[in-house]
Backbone as ProteinMPNN parsed JSONL, in Angstrom:
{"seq_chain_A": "XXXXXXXXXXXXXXXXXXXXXXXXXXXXXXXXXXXXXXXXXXXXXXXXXXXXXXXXXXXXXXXXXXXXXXXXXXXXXXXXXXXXXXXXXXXXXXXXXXXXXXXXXXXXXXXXXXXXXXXXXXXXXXXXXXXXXXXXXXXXXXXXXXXXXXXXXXXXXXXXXXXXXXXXXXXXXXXXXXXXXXXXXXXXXXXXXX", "coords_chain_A": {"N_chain_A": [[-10.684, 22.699, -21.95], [-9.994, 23.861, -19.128], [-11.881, 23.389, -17.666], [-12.38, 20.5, -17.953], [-10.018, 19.928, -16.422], [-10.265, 21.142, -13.393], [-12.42, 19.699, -13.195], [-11.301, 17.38, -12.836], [-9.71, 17.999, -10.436], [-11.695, 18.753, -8.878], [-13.219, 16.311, -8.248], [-11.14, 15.029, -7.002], [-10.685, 16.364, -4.437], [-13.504, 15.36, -3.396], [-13.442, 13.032, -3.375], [-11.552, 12.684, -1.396], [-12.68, 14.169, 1.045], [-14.98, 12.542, 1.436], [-13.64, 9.869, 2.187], [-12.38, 10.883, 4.522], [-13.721, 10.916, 6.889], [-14.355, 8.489, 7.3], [-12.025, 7.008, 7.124], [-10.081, 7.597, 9.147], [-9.885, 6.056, 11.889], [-9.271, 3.32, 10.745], [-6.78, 3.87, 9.145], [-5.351, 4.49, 11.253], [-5.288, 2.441, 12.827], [-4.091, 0.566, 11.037], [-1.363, 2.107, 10.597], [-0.644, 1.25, 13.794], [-0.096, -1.206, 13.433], [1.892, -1.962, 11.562], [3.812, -0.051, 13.088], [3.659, -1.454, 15.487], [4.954, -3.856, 14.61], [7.563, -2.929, 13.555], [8.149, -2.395, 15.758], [9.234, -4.983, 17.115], [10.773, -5.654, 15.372], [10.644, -6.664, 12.768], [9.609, -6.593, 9.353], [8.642, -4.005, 6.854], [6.991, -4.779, 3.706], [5.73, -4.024, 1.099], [4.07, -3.402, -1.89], [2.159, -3.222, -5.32], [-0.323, -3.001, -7.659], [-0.879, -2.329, -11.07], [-0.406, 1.025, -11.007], [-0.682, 1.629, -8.824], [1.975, 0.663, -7.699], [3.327, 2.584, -7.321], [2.008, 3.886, -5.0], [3.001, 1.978, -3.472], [5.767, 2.0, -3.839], [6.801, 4.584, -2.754], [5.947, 4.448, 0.09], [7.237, 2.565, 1.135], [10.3, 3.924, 0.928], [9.64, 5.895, 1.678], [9.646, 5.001, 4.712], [11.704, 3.958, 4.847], [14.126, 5.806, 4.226], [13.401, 8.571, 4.745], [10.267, 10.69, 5.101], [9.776, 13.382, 6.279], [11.767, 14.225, 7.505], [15.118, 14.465, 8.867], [15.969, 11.144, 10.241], [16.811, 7.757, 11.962], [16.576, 4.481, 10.004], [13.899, 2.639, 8.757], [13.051, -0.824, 8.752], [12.115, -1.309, 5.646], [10.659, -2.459, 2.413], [9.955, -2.338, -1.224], [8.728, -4.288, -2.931], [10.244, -6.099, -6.181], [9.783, -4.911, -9.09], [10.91, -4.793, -11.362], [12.269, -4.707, -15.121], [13.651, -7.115, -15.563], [12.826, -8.879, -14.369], [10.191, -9.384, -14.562], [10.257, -10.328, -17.371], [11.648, -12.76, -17.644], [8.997, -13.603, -15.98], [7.415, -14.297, -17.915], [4.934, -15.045, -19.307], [1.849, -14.936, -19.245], [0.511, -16.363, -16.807], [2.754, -16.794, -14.668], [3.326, -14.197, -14.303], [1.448, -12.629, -13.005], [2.682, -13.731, -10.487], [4.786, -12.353, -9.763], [4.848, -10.961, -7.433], [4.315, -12.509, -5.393], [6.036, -14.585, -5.399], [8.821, -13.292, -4.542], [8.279, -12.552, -2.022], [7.44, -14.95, -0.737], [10.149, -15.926, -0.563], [11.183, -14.127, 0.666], [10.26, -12.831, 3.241], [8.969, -13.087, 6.746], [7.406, -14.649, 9.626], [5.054, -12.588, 10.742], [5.995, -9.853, 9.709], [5.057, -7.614, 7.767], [2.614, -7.313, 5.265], [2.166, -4.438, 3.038], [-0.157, -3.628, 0.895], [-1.076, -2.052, -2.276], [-4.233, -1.883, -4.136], [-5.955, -0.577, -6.682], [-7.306, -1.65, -8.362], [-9.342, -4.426, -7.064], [-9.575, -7.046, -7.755], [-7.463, -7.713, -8.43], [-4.95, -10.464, -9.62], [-2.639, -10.631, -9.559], [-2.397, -9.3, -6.964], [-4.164, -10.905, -5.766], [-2.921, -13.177, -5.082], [-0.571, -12.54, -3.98], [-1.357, -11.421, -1.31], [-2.384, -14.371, -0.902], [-0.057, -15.399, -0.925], [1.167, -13.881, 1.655], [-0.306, -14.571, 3.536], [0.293, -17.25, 3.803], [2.671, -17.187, 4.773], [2.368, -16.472, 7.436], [1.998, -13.443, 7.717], [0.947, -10.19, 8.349], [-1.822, -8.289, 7.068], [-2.237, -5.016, 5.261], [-4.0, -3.798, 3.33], [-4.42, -1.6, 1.088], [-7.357, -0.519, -0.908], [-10.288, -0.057, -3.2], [-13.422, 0.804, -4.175], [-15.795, -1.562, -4.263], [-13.993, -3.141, -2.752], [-13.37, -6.191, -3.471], [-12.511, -9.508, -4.464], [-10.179, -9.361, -2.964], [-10.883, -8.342, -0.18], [-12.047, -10.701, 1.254], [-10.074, -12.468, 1.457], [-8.782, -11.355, 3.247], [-8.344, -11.545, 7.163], [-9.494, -11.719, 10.4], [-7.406, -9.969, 11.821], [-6.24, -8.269, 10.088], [-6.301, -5.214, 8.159], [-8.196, -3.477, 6.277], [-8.202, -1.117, 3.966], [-10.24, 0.884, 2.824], [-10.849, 2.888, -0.359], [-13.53, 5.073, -1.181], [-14.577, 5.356, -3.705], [-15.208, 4.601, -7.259], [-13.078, 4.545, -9.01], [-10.417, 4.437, -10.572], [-8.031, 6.183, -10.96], [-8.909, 8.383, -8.853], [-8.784, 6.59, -6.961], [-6.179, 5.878, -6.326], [-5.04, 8.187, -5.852], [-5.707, 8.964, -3.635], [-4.795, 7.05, -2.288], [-2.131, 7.352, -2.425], [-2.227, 9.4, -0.148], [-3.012, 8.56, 1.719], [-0.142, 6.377, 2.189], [1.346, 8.67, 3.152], [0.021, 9.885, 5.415], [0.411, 7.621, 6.849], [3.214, 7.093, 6.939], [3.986, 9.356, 8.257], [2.429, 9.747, 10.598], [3.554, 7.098, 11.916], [6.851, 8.024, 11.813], [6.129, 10.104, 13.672], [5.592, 8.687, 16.014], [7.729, 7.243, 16.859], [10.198, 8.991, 16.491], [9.708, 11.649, 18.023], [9.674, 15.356, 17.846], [11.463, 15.384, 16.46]], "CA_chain_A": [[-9.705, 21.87, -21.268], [-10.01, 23.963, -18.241], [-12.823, 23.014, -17.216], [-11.591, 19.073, -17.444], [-8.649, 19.96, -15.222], [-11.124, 21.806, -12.474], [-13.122, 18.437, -12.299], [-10.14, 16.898, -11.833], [-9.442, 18.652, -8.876], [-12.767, 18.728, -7.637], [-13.206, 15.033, -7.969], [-9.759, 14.887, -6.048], [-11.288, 16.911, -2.926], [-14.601, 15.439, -2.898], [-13.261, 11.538, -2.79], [-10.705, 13.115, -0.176], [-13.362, 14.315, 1.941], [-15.607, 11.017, 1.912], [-12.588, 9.434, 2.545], [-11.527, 11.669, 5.565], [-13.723, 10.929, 8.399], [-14.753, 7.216, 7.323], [-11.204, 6.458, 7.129], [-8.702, 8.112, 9.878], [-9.628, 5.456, 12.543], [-8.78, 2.332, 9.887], [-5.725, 4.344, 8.711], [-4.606, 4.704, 12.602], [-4.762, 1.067, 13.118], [-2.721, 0.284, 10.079], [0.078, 2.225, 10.942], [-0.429, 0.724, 14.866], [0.234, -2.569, 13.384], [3.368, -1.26, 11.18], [4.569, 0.148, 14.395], [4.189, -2.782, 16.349], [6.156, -4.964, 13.639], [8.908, -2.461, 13.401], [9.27, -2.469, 17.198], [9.316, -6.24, 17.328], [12.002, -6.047, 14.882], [9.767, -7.001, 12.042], [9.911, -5.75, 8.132], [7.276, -3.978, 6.091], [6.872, -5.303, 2.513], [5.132, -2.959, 0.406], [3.709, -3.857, -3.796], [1.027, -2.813, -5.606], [-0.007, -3.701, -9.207], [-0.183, -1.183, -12.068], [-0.199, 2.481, -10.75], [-0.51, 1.575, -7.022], [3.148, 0.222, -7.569], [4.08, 4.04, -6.998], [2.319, 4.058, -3.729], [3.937, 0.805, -2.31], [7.584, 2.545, -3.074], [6.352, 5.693, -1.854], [5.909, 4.344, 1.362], [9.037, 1.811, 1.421], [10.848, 4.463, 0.74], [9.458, 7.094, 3.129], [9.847, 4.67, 6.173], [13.382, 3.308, 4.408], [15.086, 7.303, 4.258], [12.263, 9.534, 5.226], [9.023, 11.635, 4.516], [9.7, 15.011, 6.301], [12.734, 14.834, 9.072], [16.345, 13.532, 8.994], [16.348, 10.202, 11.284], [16.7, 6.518, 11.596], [16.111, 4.063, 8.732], [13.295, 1.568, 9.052], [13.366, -1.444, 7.923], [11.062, -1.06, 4.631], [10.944, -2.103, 1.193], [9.115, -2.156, -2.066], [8.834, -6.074, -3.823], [10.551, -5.471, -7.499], [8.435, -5.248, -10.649], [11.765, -4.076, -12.653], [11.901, -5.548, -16.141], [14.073, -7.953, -15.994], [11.786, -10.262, -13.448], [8.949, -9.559, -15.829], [10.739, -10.543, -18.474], [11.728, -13.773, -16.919], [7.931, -14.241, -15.863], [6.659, -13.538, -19.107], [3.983, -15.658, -19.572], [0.612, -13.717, -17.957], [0.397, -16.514, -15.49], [3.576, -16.016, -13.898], [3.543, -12.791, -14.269], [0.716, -12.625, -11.611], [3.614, -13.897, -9.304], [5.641, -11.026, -9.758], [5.505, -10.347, -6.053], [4.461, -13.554, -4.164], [7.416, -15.058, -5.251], [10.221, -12.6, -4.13], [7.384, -12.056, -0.884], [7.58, -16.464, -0.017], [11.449, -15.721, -0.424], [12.293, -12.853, 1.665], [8.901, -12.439, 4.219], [9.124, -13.633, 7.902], [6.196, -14.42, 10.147], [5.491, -11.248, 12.062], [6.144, -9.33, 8.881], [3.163, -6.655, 7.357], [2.612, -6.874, 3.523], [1.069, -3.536, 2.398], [-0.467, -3.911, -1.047], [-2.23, -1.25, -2.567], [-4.777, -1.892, -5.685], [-7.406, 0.077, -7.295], [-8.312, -3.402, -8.99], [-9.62, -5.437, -5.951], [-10.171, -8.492, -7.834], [-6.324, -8.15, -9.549], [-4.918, -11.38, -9.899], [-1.448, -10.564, -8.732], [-2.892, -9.073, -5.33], [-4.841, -11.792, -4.733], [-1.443, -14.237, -4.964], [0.148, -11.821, -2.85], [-1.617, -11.674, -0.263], [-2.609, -15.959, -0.543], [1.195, -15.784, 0.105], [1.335, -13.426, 2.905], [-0.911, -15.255, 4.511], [0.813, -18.589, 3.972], [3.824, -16.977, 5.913], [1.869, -15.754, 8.723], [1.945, -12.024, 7.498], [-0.122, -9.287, 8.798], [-1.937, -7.004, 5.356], [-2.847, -3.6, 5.262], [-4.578, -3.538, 1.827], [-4.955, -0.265, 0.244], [-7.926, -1.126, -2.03], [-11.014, 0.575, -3.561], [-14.699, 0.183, -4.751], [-16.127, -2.799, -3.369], [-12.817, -4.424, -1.819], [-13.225, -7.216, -4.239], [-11.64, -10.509, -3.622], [-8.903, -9.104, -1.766], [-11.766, -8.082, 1.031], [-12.393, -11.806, 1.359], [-9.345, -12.943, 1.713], [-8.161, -10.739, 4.565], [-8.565, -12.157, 8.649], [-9.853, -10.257, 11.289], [-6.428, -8.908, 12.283], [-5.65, -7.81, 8.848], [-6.616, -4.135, 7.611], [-8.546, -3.127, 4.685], [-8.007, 0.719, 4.026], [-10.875, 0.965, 0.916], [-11.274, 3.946, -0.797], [-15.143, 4.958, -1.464], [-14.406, 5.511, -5.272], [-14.824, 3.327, -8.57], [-12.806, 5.685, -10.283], [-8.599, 3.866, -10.399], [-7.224, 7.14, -10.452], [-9.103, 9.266, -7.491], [-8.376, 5.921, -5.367], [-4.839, 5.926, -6.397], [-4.777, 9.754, -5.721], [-6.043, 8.996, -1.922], [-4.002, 5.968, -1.552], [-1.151, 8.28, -1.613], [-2.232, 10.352, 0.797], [-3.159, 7.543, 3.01], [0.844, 6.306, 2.718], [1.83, 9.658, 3.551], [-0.489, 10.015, 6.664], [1.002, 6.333, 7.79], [4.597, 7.176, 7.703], [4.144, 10.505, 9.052], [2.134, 8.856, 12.068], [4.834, 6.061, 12.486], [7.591, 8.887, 12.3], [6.008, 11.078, 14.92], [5.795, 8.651, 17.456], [8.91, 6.703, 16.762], [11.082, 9.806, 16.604], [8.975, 13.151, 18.27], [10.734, 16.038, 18.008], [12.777, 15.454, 15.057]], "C_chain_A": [[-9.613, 22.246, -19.782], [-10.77, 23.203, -17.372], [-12.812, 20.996, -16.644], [-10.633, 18.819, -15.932], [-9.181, 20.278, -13.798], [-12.003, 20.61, -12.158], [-12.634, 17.193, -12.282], [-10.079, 16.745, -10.596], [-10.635, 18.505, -7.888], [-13.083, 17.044, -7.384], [-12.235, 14.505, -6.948], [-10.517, 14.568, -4.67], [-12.336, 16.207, -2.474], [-14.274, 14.148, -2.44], [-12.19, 11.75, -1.031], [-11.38, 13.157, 1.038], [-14.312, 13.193, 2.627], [-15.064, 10.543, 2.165], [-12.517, 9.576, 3.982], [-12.297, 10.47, 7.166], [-14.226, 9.312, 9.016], [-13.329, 6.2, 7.535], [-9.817, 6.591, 8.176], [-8.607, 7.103, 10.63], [-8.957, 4.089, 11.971], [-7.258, 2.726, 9.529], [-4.775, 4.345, 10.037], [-4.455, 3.569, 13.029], [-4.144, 0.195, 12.058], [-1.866, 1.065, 10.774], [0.017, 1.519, 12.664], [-0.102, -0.345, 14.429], [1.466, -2.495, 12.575], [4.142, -1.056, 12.358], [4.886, -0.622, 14.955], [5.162, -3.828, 16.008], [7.154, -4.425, 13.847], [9.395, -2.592, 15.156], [9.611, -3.735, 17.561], [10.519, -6.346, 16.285], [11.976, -6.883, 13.173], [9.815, -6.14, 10.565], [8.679, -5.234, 7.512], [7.756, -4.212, 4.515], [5.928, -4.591, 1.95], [5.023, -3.355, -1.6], [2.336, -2.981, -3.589], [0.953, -2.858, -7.273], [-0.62, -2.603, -10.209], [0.255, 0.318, -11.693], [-0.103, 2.768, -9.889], [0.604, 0.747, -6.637], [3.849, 1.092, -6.604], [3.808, 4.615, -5.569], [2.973, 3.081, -2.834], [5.783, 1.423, -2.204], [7.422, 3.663, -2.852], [6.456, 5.498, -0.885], [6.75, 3.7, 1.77], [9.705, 2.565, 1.396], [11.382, 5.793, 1.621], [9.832, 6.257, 4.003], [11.329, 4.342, 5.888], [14.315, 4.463, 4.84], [14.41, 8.077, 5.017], [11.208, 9.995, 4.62], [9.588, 13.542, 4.727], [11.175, 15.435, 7.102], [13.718, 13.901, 8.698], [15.871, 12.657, 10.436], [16.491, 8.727, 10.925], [16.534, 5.992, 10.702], [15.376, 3.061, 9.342], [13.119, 0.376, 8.227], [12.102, -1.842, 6.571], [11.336, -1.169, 3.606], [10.189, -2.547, 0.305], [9.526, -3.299, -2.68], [9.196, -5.241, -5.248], [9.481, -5.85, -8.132], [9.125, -4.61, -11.459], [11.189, -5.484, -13.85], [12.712, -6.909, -16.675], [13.121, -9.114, -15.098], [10.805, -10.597, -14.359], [9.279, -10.266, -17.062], [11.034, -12.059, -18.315], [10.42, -14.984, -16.001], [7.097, -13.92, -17.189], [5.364, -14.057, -19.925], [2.764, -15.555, -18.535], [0.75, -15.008, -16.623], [1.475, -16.739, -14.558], [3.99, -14.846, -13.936], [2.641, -11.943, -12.879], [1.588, -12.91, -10.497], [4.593, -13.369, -9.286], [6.192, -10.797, -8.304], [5.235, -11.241, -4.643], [5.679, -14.105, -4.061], [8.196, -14.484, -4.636], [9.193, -12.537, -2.303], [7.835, -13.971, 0.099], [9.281, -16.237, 0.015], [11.925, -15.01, 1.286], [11.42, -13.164, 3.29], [9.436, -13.231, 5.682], [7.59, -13.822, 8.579], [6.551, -13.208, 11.064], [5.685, -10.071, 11.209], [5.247, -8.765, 8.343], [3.835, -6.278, 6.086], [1.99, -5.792, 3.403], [0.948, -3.417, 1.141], [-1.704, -2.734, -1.274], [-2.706, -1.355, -4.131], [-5.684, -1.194, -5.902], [-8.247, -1.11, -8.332], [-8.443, -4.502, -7.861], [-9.914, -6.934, -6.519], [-8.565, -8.551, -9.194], [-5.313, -9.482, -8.971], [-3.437, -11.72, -9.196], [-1.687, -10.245, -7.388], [-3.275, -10.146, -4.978], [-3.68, -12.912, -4.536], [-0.703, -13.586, -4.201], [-0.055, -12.166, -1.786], [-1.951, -13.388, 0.491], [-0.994, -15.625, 0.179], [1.866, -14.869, 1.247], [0.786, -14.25, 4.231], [-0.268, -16.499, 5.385], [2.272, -18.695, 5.054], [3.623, -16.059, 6.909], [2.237, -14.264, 8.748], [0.911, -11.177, 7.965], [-0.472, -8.683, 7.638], [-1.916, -5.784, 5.8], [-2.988, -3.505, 3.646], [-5.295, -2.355, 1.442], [-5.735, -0.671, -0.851], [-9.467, -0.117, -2.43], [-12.602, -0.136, -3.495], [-14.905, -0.494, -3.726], [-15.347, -3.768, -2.545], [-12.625, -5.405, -2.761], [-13.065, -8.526, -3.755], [-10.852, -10.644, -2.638], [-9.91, -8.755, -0.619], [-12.033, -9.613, 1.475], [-11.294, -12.557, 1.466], [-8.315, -12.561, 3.032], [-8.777, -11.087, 5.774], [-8.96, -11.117, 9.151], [-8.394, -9.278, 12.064], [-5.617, -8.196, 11.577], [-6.424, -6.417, 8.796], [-7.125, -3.615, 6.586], [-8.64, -1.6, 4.729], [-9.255, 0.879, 2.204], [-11.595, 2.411, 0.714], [-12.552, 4.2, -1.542], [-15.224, 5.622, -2.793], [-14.591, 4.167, -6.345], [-13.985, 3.965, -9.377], [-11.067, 5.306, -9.625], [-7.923, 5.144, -9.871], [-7.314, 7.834, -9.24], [-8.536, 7.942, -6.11], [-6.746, 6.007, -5.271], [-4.28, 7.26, -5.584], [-4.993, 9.376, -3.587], [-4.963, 7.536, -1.585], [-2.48, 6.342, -1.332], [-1.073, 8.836, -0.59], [-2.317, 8.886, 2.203], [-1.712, 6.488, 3.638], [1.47, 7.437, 3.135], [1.329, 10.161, 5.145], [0.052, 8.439, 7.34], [1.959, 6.401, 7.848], [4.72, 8.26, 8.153], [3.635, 10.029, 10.382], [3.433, 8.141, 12.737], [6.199, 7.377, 12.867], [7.304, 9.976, 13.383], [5.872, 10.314, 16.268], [7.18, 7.722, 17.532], [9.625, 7.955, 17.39], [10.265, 11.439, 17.008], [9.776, 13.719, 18.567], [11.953, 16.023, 16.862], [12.217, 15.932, 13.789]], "O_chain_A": [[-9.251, 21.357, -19.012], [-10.336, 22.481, -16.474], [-13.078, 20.445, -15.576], [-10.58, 18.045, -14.976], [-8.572, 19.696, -12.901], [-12.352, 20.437, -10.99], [-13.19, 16.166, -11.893], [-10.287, 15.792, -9.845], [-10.66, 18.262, -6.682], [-13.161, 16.65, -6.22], [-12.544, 13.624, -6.145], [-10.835, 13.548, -4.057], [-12.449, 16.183, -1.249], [-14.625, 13.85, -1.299], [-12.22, 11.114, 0.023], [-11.02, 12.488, 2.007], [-14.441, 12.949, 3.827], [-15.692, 10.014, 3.082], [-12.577, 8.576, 4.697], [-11.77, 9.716, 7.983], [-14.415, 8.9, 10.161], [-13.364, 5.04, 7.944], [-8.793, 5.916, 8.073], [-7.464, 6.647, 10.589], [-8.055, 3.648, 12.683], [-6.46, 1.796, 9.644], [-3.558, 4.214, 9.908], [-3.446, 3.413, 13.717], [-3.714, -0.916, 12.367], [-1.56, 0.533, 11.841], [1.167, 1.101, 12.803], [0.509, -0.848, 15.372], [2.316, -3.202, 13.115], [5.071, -1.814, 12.64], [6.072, -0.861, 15.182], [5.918, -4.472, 16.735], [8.006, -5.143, 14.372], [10.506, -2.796, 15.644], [10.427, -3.738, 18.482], [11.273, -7.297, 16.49], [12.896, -7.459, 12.591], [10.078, -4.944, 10.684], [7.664, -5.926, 7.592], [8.87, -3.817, 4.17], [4.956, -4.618, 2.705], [6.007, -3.509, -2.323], [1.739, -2.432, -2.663], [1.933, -2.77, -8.013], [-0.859, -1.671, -9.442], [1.324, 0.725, -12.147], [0.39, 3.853, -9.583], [0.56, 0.124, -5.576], [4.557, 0.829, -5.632], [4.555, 5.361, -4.936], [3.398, 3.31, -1.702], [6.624, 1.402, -1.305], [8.575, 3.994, -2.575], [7.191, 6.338, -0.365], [7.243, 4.05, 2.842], [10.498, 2.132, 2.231], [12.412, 6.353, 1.998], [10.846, 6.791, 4.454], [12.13, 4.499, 6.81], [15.19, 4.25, 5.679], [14.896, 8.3, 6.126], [11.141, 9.702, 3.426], [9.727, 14.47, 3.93], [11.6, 16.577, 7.274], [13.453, 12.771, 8.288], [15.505, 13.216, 11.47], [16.332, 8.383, 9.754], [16.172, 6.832, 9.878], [15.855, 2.497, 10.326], [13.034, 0.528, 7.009], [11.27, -2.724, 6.785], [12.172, -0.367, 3.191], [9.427, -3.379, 0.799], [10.712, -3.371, -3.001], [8.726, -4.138, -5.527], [8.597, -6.685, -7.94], [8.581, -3.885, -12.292], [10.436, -6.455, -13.775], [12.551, -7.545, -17.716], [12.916, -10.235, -15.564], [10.564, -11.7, -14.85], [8.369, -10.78, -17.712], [10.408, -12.67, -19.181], [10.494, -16.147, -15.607], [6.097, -13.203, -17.168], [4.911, -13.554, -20.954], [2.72, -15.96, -17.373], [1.078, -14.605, -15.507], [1.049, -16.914, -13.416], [5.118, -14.54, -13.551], [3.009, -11.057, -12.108], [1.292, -12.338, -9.448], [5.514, -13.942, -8.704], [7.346, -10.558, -7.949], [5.585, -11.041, -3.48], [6.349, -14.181, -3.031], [8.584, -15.252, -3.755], [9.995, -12.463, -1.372], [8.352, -14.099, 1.209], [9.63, -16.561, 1.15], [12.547, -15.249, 2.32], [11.98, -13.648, 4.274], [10.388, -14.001, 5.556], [6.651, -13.19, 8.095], [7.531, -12.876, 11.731], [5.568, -9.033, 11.86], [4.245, -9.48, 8.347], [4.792, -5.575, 5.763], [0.822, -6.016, 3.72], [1.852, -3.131, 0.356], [-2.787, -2.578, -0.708], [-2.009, -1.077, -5.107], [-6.488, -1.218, -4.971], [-9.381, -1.238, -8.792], [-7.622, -5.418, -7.82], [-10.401, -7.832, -5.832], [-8.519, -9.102, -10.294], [-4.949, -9.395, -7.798], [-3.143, -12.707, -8.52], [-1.138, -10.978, -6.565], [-2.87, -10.578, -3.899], [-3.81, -13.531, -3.48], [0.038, -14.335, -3.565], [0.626, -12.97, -1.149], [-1.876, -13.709, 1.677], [-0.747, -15.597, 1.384], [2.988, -15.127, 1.684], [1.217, -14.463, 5.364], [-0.203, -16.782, 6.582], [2.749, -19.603, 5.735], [4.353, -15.127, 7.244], [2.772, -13.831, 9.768], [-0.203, -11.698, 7.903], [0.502, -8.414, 6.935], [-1.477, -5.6, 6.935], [-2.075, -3.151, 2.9], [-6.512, -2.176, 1.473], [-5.137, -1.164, -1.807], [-9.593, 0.743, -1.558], [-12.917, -1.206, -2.974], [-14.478, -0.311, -2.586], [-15.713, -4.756, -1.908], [-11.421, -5.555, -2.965], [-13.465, -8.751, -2.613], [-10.716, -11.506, -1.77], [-9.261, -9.169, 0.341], [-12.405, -9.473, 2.641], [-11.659, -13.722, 1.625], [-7.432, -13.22, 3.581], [-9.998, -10.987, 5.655], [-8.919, -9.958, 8.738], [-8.458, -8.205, 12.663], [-4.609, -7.608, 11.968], [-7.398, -6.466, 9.548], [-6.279, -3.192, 5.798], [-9.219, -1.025, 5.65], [-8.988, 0.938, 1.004], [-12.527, 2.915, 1.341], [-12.704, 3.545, -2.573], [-16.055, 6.524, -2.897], [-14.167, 3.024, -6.176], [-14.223, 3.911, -10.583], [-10.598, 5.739, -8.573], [-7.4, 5.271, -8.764], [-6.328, 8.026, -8.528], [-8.124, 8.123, -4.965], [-6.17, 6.188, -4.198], [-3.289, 7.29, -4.855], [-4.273, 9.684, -2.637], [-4.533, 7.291, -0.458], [-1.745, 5.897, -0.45], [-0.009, 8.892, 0.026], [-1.701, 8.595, 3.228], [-1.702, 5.946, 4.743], [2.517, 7.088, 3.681], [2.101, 10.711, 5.931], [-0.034, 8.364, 8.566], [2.354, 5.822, 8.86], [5.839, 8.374, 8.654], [4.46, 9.916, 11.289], [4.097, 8.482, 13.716], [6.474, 7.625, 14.04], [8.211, 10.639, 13.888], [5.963, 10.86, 17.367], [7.588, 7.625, 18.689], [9.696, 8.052, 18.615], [10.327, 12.322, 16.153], [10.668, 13.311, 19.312], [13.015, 16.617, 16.674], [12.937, 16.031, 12.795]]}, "name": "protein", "num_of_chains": 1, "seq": "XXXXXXXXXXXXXXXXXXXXXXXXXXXXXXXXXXXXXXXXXXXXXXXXXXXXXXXXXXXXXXXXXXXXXXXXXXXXXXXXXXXXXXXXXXXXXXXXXXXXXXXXXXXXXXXXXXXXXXXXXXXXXXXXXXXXXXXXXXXXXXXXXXXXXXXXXXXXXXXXXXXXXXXXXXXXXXXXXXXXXXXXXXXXXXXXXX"}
């Protein structure tokens, strides 16, 4: 069992590292376009569909309260996927609209969806983002593998952040890290010194 757990870990590090130096400049112009929304006065919208739910309120959450430093609140938040919506879309093909719907509701133009999937061709992402689009939204798509569909549906001033894994979990595992390096960015130049 050790031995499982150890190539775990090393699988972790090694997608981490391919990751690292293919991805800091992509990762630095996502959060520049976060930034720019929030200083325009602009919201970030944050989903993600089965396990990359946890990094969309990860990162609503960090820019909402914080990551590391008492300050400000930004305006940031995570599309629901409690069970009573589900329950209410309960038939698979509205269930795929889990998060366009509440997204064509709330969203503004000028507004940056970040969606993160380790299934690039999942069915709810790709309705997401159709309706980000449709309300002149900026993306930042946390996505894996080959990009999928969702790579094909994103503009040139949109963001694809894709993790060089086929493997759900190691991208999941880096797509954390990659909201944790974007609200630590945004919080250091927002608030330096705090």
């Amino acid at each position: 069992m050790q031995e499982l757990i150890k190539q775990s870990f090393t699988e972790s590090i090694h997608t981490k590292i391919a990751a690292l130096d293919v991805l800091a400049p992509i990762i630095e112009n996502a959060a520049q376009i976060m930034l720019n929304a929030l200083l325009a006065e602009k919201k970030i919208l944050c989903c993600g569909d089965r396990f990359s739910h946890s990094v969309a309120s990860t990162l609503a959450n960090a820019l909402n309260y914080r990551l590391e430093h008492e300050r400000p609140s930004l305006p940031a938040m995570a599309l629901s996927a409690d069970p009573v919506l589900m329950s209410m879309l309960s038939d698979e093909d509205k269930a795929t609209q889990q998060f366009s719907t509440q997204l064509r509701a709330i969203a503004q133009a000028g507004d940056v969806l970040v969606i993160a999937s380790a299934y690039p061709n999942s069915p709810t992402s790709l309705r997401t983002i159709e309706a980000a689009l449709s309300k002149d939204m900026l993306v930042v798509a946390l996505t894996g593998s080959d990009g999928g569909e969702i790579s094909g549906l994103l503009g040139p001033n949109d963001v694809e952040i894709r993790i060089p894994s086929d493997k759900a979990i190691r991208i999941n595992e880096v797509h954390q890290l990659v909201a944790h390096s974007i609200c630590d960015a945004i919080e250091q130049t927002l608030f330096p010194g705090m």
